[in-house]
Coordinates of C-alpha atoms in Angstrom, one line a residue:
M1 CA 71.5 7.9 -27.4
T2 CA 72.1 6.7 -30.9
H3 CA 75.5 8.1 -30.1
L4 CA 75.7 6.0 -26.6
M5 CA 74.8 2.7 -28.4
L6 CA 77.7 3.0 -31.1
E7 CA 79.5 3.2 -27.9
I8 CA 78.1 0.3 -26.8
A9 CA 78.9 -1.8 -30.1
G10 CA 82.6 -0.9 -29.7
I11 CA 82.8 -2.2 -26.1
W12 CA 80.8 -5.1 -27.5
L13 CA 83.2 -5.7 -30.5
L14 CA 86.2 -5.0 -28.2
A15 CA 84.8 -8.3 -25.9
I16 CA 84.6 -10.6 -28.3
L17 CA 88.0 -9.4 -30.0
A18 CA 89.3 -9.8 -26.7
G19 CA 87.9 -13.3 -26.7
L20 CA 84.7 -13.2 -24.1
P21 CA 81.8 -15.9 -25.2
L22 CA 79.5 -14.2 -27.1
F23 CA 76.8 -14.2 -25.0
A24 CA 79.2 -12.8 -22.1
A25 CA 80.5 -9.9 -24.7
M26 CA 76.4 -8.7 -25.2
G27 CA 75.8 -8.9 -21.1
L28 CA 78.6 -6.5 -21.0
A29 CA 77.6 -4.0 -23.3
S30 CA 74.4 -4.3 -22.1
F31 CA 75.2 -3.2 -19.1
A32 CA 78.0 -0.9 -20.1
F33 CA 74.4 0.8 -21.7
V34 CA 73.1 1.1 -18.8
A35 CA 75.7 2.7 -16.7
I36 CA 76.5 5.4 -19.1
G37 CA 73.0 6.5 -19.7
G38 CA 73.0 6.7 -16.4
L39 CA 70.3 3.8 -15.6
S40 CA 69.6 1.7 -13.2
Q41 CA 71.7 -1.5 -13.3
T42 CA 69.2 -3.9 -12.2
I43 CA 67.2 -3.6 -15.8
V44 CA 69.8 -5.6 -17.4
P45 CA 68.8 -8.6 -15.3
Q46 CA 65.1 -7.7 -15.0
K47 CA 65.3 -7.9 -18.9
M48 CA 67.1 -11.1 -19.0
S49 CA 64.6 -12.5 -16.4
Q50 CA 61.6 -11.7 -18.9
A51 CA 62.9 -13.4 -22.0
M52 CA 62.8 -16.7 -20.2
N53 CA 59.0 -15.7 -18.8
S54 CA 57.7 -17.4 -22.0
F55 CA 56.1 -20.5 -22.9
P56 CA 56.8 -21.2 -26.2
I57 CA 60.9 -20.6 -25.3
V58 CA 60.2 -24.0 -23.2
A59 CA 60.3 -25.8 -26.3
A60 CA 63.8 -25.2 -26.8
P61 CA 65.3 -27.2 -24.2
L62 CA 63.0 -30.0 -24.7
Y63 CA 63.4 -30.1 -28.4
I64 CA 67.2 -30.7 -27.6
L65 CA 66.4 -33.7 -25.0
M66 CA 64.4 -35.4 -27.9
G67 CA 67.7 -35.0 -30.1
N68 CA 70.1 -36.5 -27.7
I69 CA 67.8 -39.3 -26.8
L70 CA 67.3 -40.1 -30.5
A71 CA 71.0 -40.1 -31.1
A72 CA 71.8 -42.2 -28.0
A73 CA 68.8 -44.7 -28.9
R74 CA 70.7 -44.9 -32.5
I75 CA 67.0 -44.5 -33.8
N76 CA 68.7 -42.9 -36.7
D77 CA 70.3 -46.4 -38.0
R78 CA 66.8 -48.0 -39.3
I79 CA 65.9 -44.4 -41.0
V80 CA 68.9 -44.9 -43.1
A81 CA 67.9 -48.2 -43.3
F82 CA 64.4 -47.3 -44.8
A83 CA 65.8 -44.8 -47.3
S84 CA 68.0 -46.9 -48.6
S85 CA 65.6 -49.9 -49.3
L86 CA 63.7 -47.2 -51.2
V87 CA 66.3 -45.7 -53.5
G88 CA 69.7 -48.0 -52.8
W89 CA 68.9 -49.6 -56.4
L90 CA 69.3 -45.8 -58.5
R91 CA 72.9 -44.9 -59.8
G92 CA 74.2 -42.8 -56.5
G93 CA 71.5 -44.3 -54.6
Y94 CA 73.5 -44.3 -51.1
A95 CA 73.4 -40.2 -52.0
H96 CA 69.7 -40.5 -52.7
A97 CA 69.3 -42.7 -49.3
S98 CA 71.7 -40.2 -47.5
I99 CA 69.1 -36.9 -48.9
I100 CA 66.0 -39.1 -47.8
A101 CA 67.5 -40.1 -44.5
S102 CA 68.1 -36.5 -43.0
T103 CA 64.8 -35.0 -44.9
I104 CA 63.1 -37.5 -42.3
F105 CA 65.3 -36.7 -39.2
A106 CA 64.5 -33.3 -40.1
G107 CA 61.5 -34.2 -38.4
M108 CA 62.4 -35.2 -35.9
V109 CA 65.5 -33.3 -34.5
G110 CA 65.5 -29.9 -36.6
S111 CA 69.0 -29.2 -36.0
A112 CA 72.1 -29.2 -38.8
V113 CA 74.9 -30.7 -36.6
A114 CA 72.7 -33.1 -35.0
D115 CA 71.7 -34.4 -38.5
A116 CA 75.3 -34.4 -39.8
A117 CA 76.7 -36.4 -36.2
G118 CA 73.4 -38.2 -36.5
V119 CA 72.2 -40.0 -39.2
G120 CA 75.6 -38.4 -41.3
A121 CA 77.6 -40.8 -39.5
I122 CA 76.3 -43.9 -41.1
E123 CA 75.4 -41.9 -44.2
I124 CA 79.4 -41.7 -44.5
R125 CA 80.6 -44.6 -43.9
S126 CA 78.5 -46.4 -45.7
M127 CA 79.4 -44.2 -49.1
K128 CA 82.8 -45.1 -48.2
R129 CA 82.5 -48.8 -47.8
V130 CA 80.6 -49.3 -51.1
G131 CA 83.4 -46.5 -53.2
Y132 CA 82.3 -43.1 -52.6
R133 CA 85.4 -40.4 -52.8
P134 CA 85.2 -39.8 -49.1
E135 CA 85.0 -35.7 -49.7
T136 CA 82.3 -36.7 -51.6
A137 CA 80.4 -38.5 -49.2
A138 CA 81.3 -36.1 -46.5
A139 CA 80.0 -32.9 -48.8
I140 CA 76.6 -34.9 -49.6
T141 CA 75.8 -35.3 -46.1
A142 CA 76.5 -31.9 -45.1
A143 CA 74.4 -30.3 -47.8
A144 CA 71.9 -32.5 -46.9
A145 CA 71.7 -31.7 -43.1
T146 CA 71.1 -28.2 -43.8
I147 CA 67.6 -29.2 -44.4
G148 CA 67.2 -30.2 -40.4
P149 CA 66.2 -27.0 -39.2
I150 CA 64.2 -25.9 -42.2
I151 CA 61.7 -28.6 -41.9
P152 CA 60.2 -28.5 -38.4
P153 CA 60.2 -29.3 -35.5
S154 CA 63.5 -26.2 -35.9
L155 CA 65.4 -25.0 -32.6
P156 CA 66.0 -21.9 -34.6
M157 CA 62.2 -21.0 -35.6
V158 CA 61.4 -21.9 -32.1
I159 CA 64.1 -19.0 -31.3
Y160 CA 63.1 -16.6 -34.3
G161 CA 59.3 -16.8 -33.6
V162 CA 59.6 -16.0 -29.5
S163 CA 62.2 -13.0 -30.2
A164 CA 60.4 -11.5 -33.8
D165 CA 56.7 -12.3 -31.7
V166 CA 55.8 -14.6 -34.7
S167 CA 53.8 -17.6 -35.0
I168 CA 55.9 -20.5 -34.2
G169 CA 53.2 -22.6 -36.5
R170 CA 53.1 -20.5 -39.4
L171 CA 57.1 -20.7 -39.4
F172 CA 56.8 -24.7 -38.8
L173 CA 54.1 -24.9 -41.8
A174 CA 56.3 -22.3 -43.9
G175 CA 59.6 -24.6 -43.4
F176 CA 57.7 -27.6 -45.7
I177 CA 57.6 -26.7 -49.2
P178 CA 61.6 -24.8 -48.9
G179 CA 62.6 -28.3 -47.2
A180 CA 61.2 -30.2 -49.8
L181 CA 62.5 -28.0 -52.9
M182 CA 66.3 -28.7 -50.9
S183 CA 66.0 -32.3 -50.7
V184 CA 64.7 -32.1 -54.6
S185 CA 67.5 -30.1 -55.4
L186 CA 70.0 -31.9 -53.7
M187 CA 68.9 -35.8 -55.3
A188 CA 68.9 -33.9 -59.0
M189 CA 72.5 -32.5 -58.3
V190 CA 73.2 -36.6 -57.2
A191 CA 71.9 -37.8 -60.5
V192 CA 73.9 -35.1 -62.4
I193 CA 77.5 -36.1 -60.8
A194 CA 76.6 -39.4 -60.0
R195 CA 77.8 -40.5 -64.1
R196 CA 80.2 -38.4 -63.9
Q197 CA 81.9 -39.8 -60.6
G198 CA 80.6 -43.3 -61.7
L199 CA 79.0 -43.7 -58.4
P200 CA 77.3 -47.0 -57.7
S201 CA 74.0 -48.5 -58.2
H202 CA 73.5 -51.5 -55.5
P203 CA 70.2 -54.4 -55.9
F204 CA 66.7 -53.9 -56.1
A205 CA 65.9 -55.3 -52.6
G206 CA 62.3 -55.3 -53.8
L207 CA 59.4 -54.7 -52.1
R208 CA 59.3 -57.5 -49.5
G209 CA 63.1 -55.6 -48.4
I210 CA 61.0 -52.5 -48.3
W211 CA 58.3 -54.0 -46.4
V212 CA 60.6 -54.9 -43.9
A213 CA 62.7 -51.8 -43.5
F214 CA 59.3 -50.0 -43.4
K215 CA 58.5 -52.6 -40.7
Q216 CA 61.6 -51.7 -38.4
G217 CA 61.4 -48.1 -38.5
L218 CA 57.9 -47.9 -38.3
F219 CA 57.9 -46.4 -35.2
A220 CA 60.2 -44.2 -35.9
L221 CA 58.7 -43.4 -39.3
L222 CA 55.7 -42.1 -37.2
A223 CA 57.9 -39.5 -35.0
P224 CA 56.9 -36.9 -37.4
V225 CA 53.6 -37.2 -38.0
I226 CA 52.9 -37.4 -34.4
L227 CA 54.6 -34.8 -33.7
L228 CA 53.1 -32.2 -36.3
G229 CA 50.0 -34.3 -36.8
G230 CA 49.1 -33.3 -33.1
M231 CA 50.2 -29.9 -33.3
F232 CA 48.2 -29.1 -36.5
S233 CA 45.1 -30.7 -35.6
G234 CA 44.8 -28.6 -32.5
L235 CA 45.2 -32.0 -29.9
F236 CA 48.5 -29.7 -28.5
T237 CA 50.4 -26.2 -28.7
P238 CA 54.3 -26.4 -30.7
T239 CA 56.0 -26.3 -27.3
E240 CA 52.9 -29.0 -25.7
A241 CA 54.6 -30.7 -28.7
A242 CA 58.5 -31.0 -27.8
A243 CA 57.2 -32.0 -24.5
V244 CA 55.4 -35.0 -26.4
A245 CA 58.1 -35.4 -28.8
A246 CA 60.5 -36.3 -25.8
F247 CA 58.4 -38.5 -24.2
Y248 CA 57.7 -40.5 -27.5
A249 CA 61.5 -40.7 -28.4
L250 CA 62.2 -42.0 -24.9
V251 CA 59.3 -44.5 -25.5
L252 CA 60.8 -45.9 -28.5
G253 CA 64.6 -46.0 -26.8
L254 CA 63.3 -47.7 -23.3
L255 CA 60.7 -50.0 -24.5
V256 CA 59.6 -50.1 -28.4
Y257 CA 63.4 -50.7 -29.8
R258 CA 65.1 -51.2 -26.4
T259 CA 68.7 -49.9 -27.6
L260 CA 68.6 -47.3 -25.0
E261 CA 69.2 -47.8 -21.4
V262 CA 68.0 -45.9 -18.3
K263 CA 71.8 -45.8 -17.0
M264 CA 72.5 -43.5 -20.2
L265 CA 69.6 -41.3 -19.1
P266 CA 72.3 -39.3 -16.5
A267 CA 74.5 -38.5 -19.3
I268 CA 71.6 -37.4 -21.6
L269 CA 70.2 -34.9 -18.7
V270 CA 73.6 -33.4 -18.1
E271 CA 74.4 -33.1 -22.3
T272 CA 71.1 -31.6 -22.8
A273 CA 71.6 -28.9 -20.1
E274 CA 74.9 -28.0 -20.6
M275 CA 73.7 -27.2 -24.7
T276 CA 70.4 -25.3 -23.3
G277 CA 72.6 -23.1 -20.8
V278 CA 74.0 -22.1 -23.7
V279 CA 71.4 -21.7 -25.6
M280 CA 69.7 -19.6 -23.0
A281 CA 72.2 -17.4 -22.3
L282 CA 72.0 -16.2 -25.3
V283 CA 68.2 -15.7 -25.6
M284 CA 68.7 -13.9 -22.3
A285 CA 71.8 -11.8 -23.3
A286 CA 70.3 -11.1 -26.3
A287 CA 67.0 -10.0 -25.4
A288 CA 69.2 -7.4 -22.7
L289 CA 71.2 -6.3 -25.7
G290 CA 67.6 -5.6 -27.8
W291 CA 65.9 -3.5 -25.2
C292 CA 69.1 -1.6 -25.2
M293 CA 68.9 -1.0 -28.7
S294 CA 65.3 -0.4 -28.6
V295 CA 65.7 2.7 -26.3
S296 CA 68.0 3.8 -28.1
R297 CA 66.1 3.8 -31.6
I298 CA 68.4 2.1 -33.5
P299 CA 66.1 0.1 -35.4
Q300 CA 63.7 3.2 -36.1
T301 CA 66.7 5.1 -36.9
I302 CA 67.9 2.3 -39.3
T303 CA 64.6 1.7 -40.9
P304 CA 64.2 4.8 -42.1
L305 CA 67.6 5.2 -44.1
V306 CA 67.2 1.6 -45.6
V307 CA 63.7 2.1 -46.9
Q308 CA 65.0 5.6 -48.3
A309 CA 68.0 3.9 -49.5
I310 CA 66.6 0.5 -51.3
H311 CA 63.4 1.0 -52.7
S312 CA 62.2 -2.2 -53.3
Q313 CA 61.0 -5.3 -51.6
I314 CA 63.1 -7.3 -54.1
V315 CA 66.1 -5.3 -53.7
F316 CA 66.0 -5.1 -50.0
L317 CA 65.7 -9.1 -49.6
L318 CA 68.7 -9.9 -52.0
V319 CA 70.7 -7.5 -49.6
C320 CA 69.1 -9.4 -46.7
N321 CA 70.6 -12.3 -48.3
L322 CA 74.0 -11.2 -48.8
I323 CA 74.5 -10.0 -45.4
L324 CA 73.3 -13.0 -43.9
L325 CA 75.6 -15.5 -45.7
F326 CA 78.1 -13.0 -45.0
I327 CA 77.4 -13.5 -41.3
G328 CA 76.5 -17.0 -41.5
C329 CA 80.3 -18.1 -42.4
F330 CA 81.7 -16.4 -39.3
M331 CA 78.8 -16.3 -36.4
E332 CA 76.9 -19.3 -34.5
T333 CA 72.9 -19.3 -36.2
L334 CA 71.4 -18.7 -33.0
A335 CA 73.4 -15.7 -31.6
A336 CA 73.3 -14.2 -35.4
L337 CA 69.3 -14.2 -35.4
L338 CA 69.7 -12.8 -32.0
I339 CA 71.4 -9.6 -33.2
L340 CA 69.5 -9.3 -36.4
I341 CA 65.8 -9.7 -35.7
P342 CA 65.4 -6.3 -34.3
I343 CA 67.2 -4.4 -37.0
M344 CA 66.0 -6.5 -39.5
V345 CA 62.5 -7.4 -39.2
P346 CA 61.2 -3.6 -38.7
A347 CA 62.6 -2.8 -41.9
A348 CA 61.2 -6.1 -43.5
T349 CA 57.9 -4.9 -42.1
S350 CA 58.2 -1.4 -43.3
F351 CA 58.7 -3.0 -47.0
G352 CA 55.3 -5.0 -46.5
I353 CA 57.3 -8.4 -45.7
D354 CA 55.5 -11.2 -44.3
P355 CA 58.1 -11.5 -41.4
V356 CA 57.3 -15.4 -41.4
Q357 CA 58.9 -15.4 -44.9
L358 CA 61.8 -13.2 -43.8
G359 CA 62.4 -16.0 -40.9
L360 CA 63.1 -18.8 -43.5
I361 CA 65.1 -16.8 -45.7
M362 CA 67.0 -15.5 -42.3
I363 CA 67.1 -19.0 -41.1
F364 CA 68.3 -20.4 -44.5
N365 CA 70.8 -18.2 -44.8
L366 CA 72.6 -18.4 -41.6
I367 CA 72.5 -22.5 -42.1
L368 CA 74.0 -22.1 -45.3
G369 CA 76.9 -20.5 -43.2
T370 CA 77.4 -23.9 -41.5
I371 CA 78.5 -25.8 -44.5
H372 CA 80.7 -22.9 -45.7
P373 CA 84.3 -21.7 -44.9
P374 CA 86.0 -20.3 -42.8
I375 CA 83.6 -21.3 -39.9
G376 CA 80.8 -23.8 -40.7
V377 CA 80.9 -26.5 -37.9
V378 CA 79.1 -28.7 -40.0
L379 CA 82.3 -28.7 -42.2
F380 CA 84.2 -29.8 -39.2
V381 CA 81.6 -32.7 -38.1
T382 CA 81.8 -34.2 -41.4
A383 CA 85.1 -33.9 -42.2
R384 CA 86.2 -35.3 -38.8
I385 CA 83.5 -38.7 -39.5
A386 CA 84.8 -38.8 -43.3
E387 CA 88.3 -38.7 -42.1
I388 CA 89.5 -36.2 -43.8
S389 CA 91.1 -32.5 -43.7
Y390 CA 89.2 -29.4 -43.2
E391 CA 90.4 -27.6 -46.4
K392 CA 89.6 -30.7 -48.6
M393 CA 85.9 -30.9 -47.3
S394 CA 85.7 -26.7 -47.8
R395 CA 86.9 -27.5 -51.6
A396 CA 84.4 -30.5 -51.5
I397 CA 81.3 -28.7 -50.6
M398 CA 81.2 -25.6 -52.9
P399 CA 79.4 -27.4 -56.2
W400 CA 76.4 -28.4 -53.7
L401 CA 76.0 -24.7 -52.4
V402 CA 74.7 -23.9 -55.8
P403 CA 71.2 -26.4 -55.3
L404 CA 70.9 -25.1 -52.2
L405 CA 71.0 -21.2 -53.3
I406 CA 68.4 -21.7 -55.7
V407 CA 66.1 -22.9 -53.8
L408 CA 66.9 -19.4 -51.4
L409 CA 66.7 -17.5 -54.7
A410 CA 63.1 -18.3 -54.9
I411 CA 62.5 -18.7 -51.5
T412 CA 63.2 -15.1 -52.1
L413 CA 61.9 -13.6 -54.8
W414 CA 58.5 -15.7 -54.6
P415 CA 56.7 -15.6 -51.1
P416 CA 54.0 -18.3 -51.7
L417 CA 56.5 -20.9 -51.7
T418 CA 56.6 -19.8 -47.8
L419 CA 53.4 -18.7 -47.0
W420 CA 50.7 -20.6 -49.2
L421 CA 51.2 -23.5 -46.4
P422 CA 50.6 -21.4 -43.8
N423 CA 48.0 -19.4 -45.1
L424 CA 46.1 -22.5 -46.3
V425 CA 46.0 -24.0 -42.6
M426 CA 45.8 -21.2 -40.5
G427 CA 44.3 -18.4 -42.1
R428 CA 46.2 -15.0 -43.2

């Protein structure tokens, strides 16, 4: 069976090189596996449908819907205004505000691309207007956007939790400290370059200015509190929280701020359906391919080899980081997660590594790939907003990878950074 799986992997790679979408290549490889192995062709659609027969997976389209509603209703404008009132008076204040706004927005959407395209568009234009170099503004925004999938709610965490059979609530809690560290490390980086590049500061708006900005953005700022408070108080599950969040975003846009019109809803729903279709197709195809890998005993074969070759837990995690960073540069985050989970989770478990910690490490690495050449989808988004070339954007982002890599190394070497809060709230 292992030999057969290697042949199927070759078919999968050829399909990708031929230009097939990733989910189609995975589906083709799954059908090839059962056909060559003499198994029933009905197994593949059965495994695909079983992947959708999951209550937690319902959260994925709901979080996508919430993000689209928030973007259409321009809720992010109020978040940026509040963040600017807090730290705009510091040298490099708009850069600090960009990071704070992305951190707050992360607690509402949980997507790096959505963050870059949403609050990022406002942040980059604001920084350019007051004299920031376009590439500096874009690099700061792109780096801050990576906080989105780490601080809950997070679509990659939902997909990881469903695929690896790990508590989504524990994963959400595990993201708070790493997300906060990312914010602090990026703000420290801003403080370092602010004087070197002569980044401007602005007059302090005063406590009254902060209060006005807070009042104007209060209901938007309450979104993460309602979402996470209800989830961890036991009022609703992570899946139900996604529905509550989508409904709350709708109420904000239609009734509270009135920046969303009913006629905009069909377009929002169509966009949500399109994005959901892509995500679900990947999940279904990966579930079928994962079953093929399980039947061929690929994880069971690889795990002992890894354990024999690598005797240290730390060395295993460092090797995983290098592999994930490399893959993240070339492959979309959710697709890479779905392919690697069946291989990495069993190997990590054999080393005594908590799957929650591994999940944060996997997501962190793959998200860094979105701001790293040669693919770097967030780089494309921010470069377009800043009106600079992708090459210039790629050079500008390099220094900003350093503080994020330091945080990644910290959560790799010290498990309490990811596990302390879940263990405190939900027990071991």
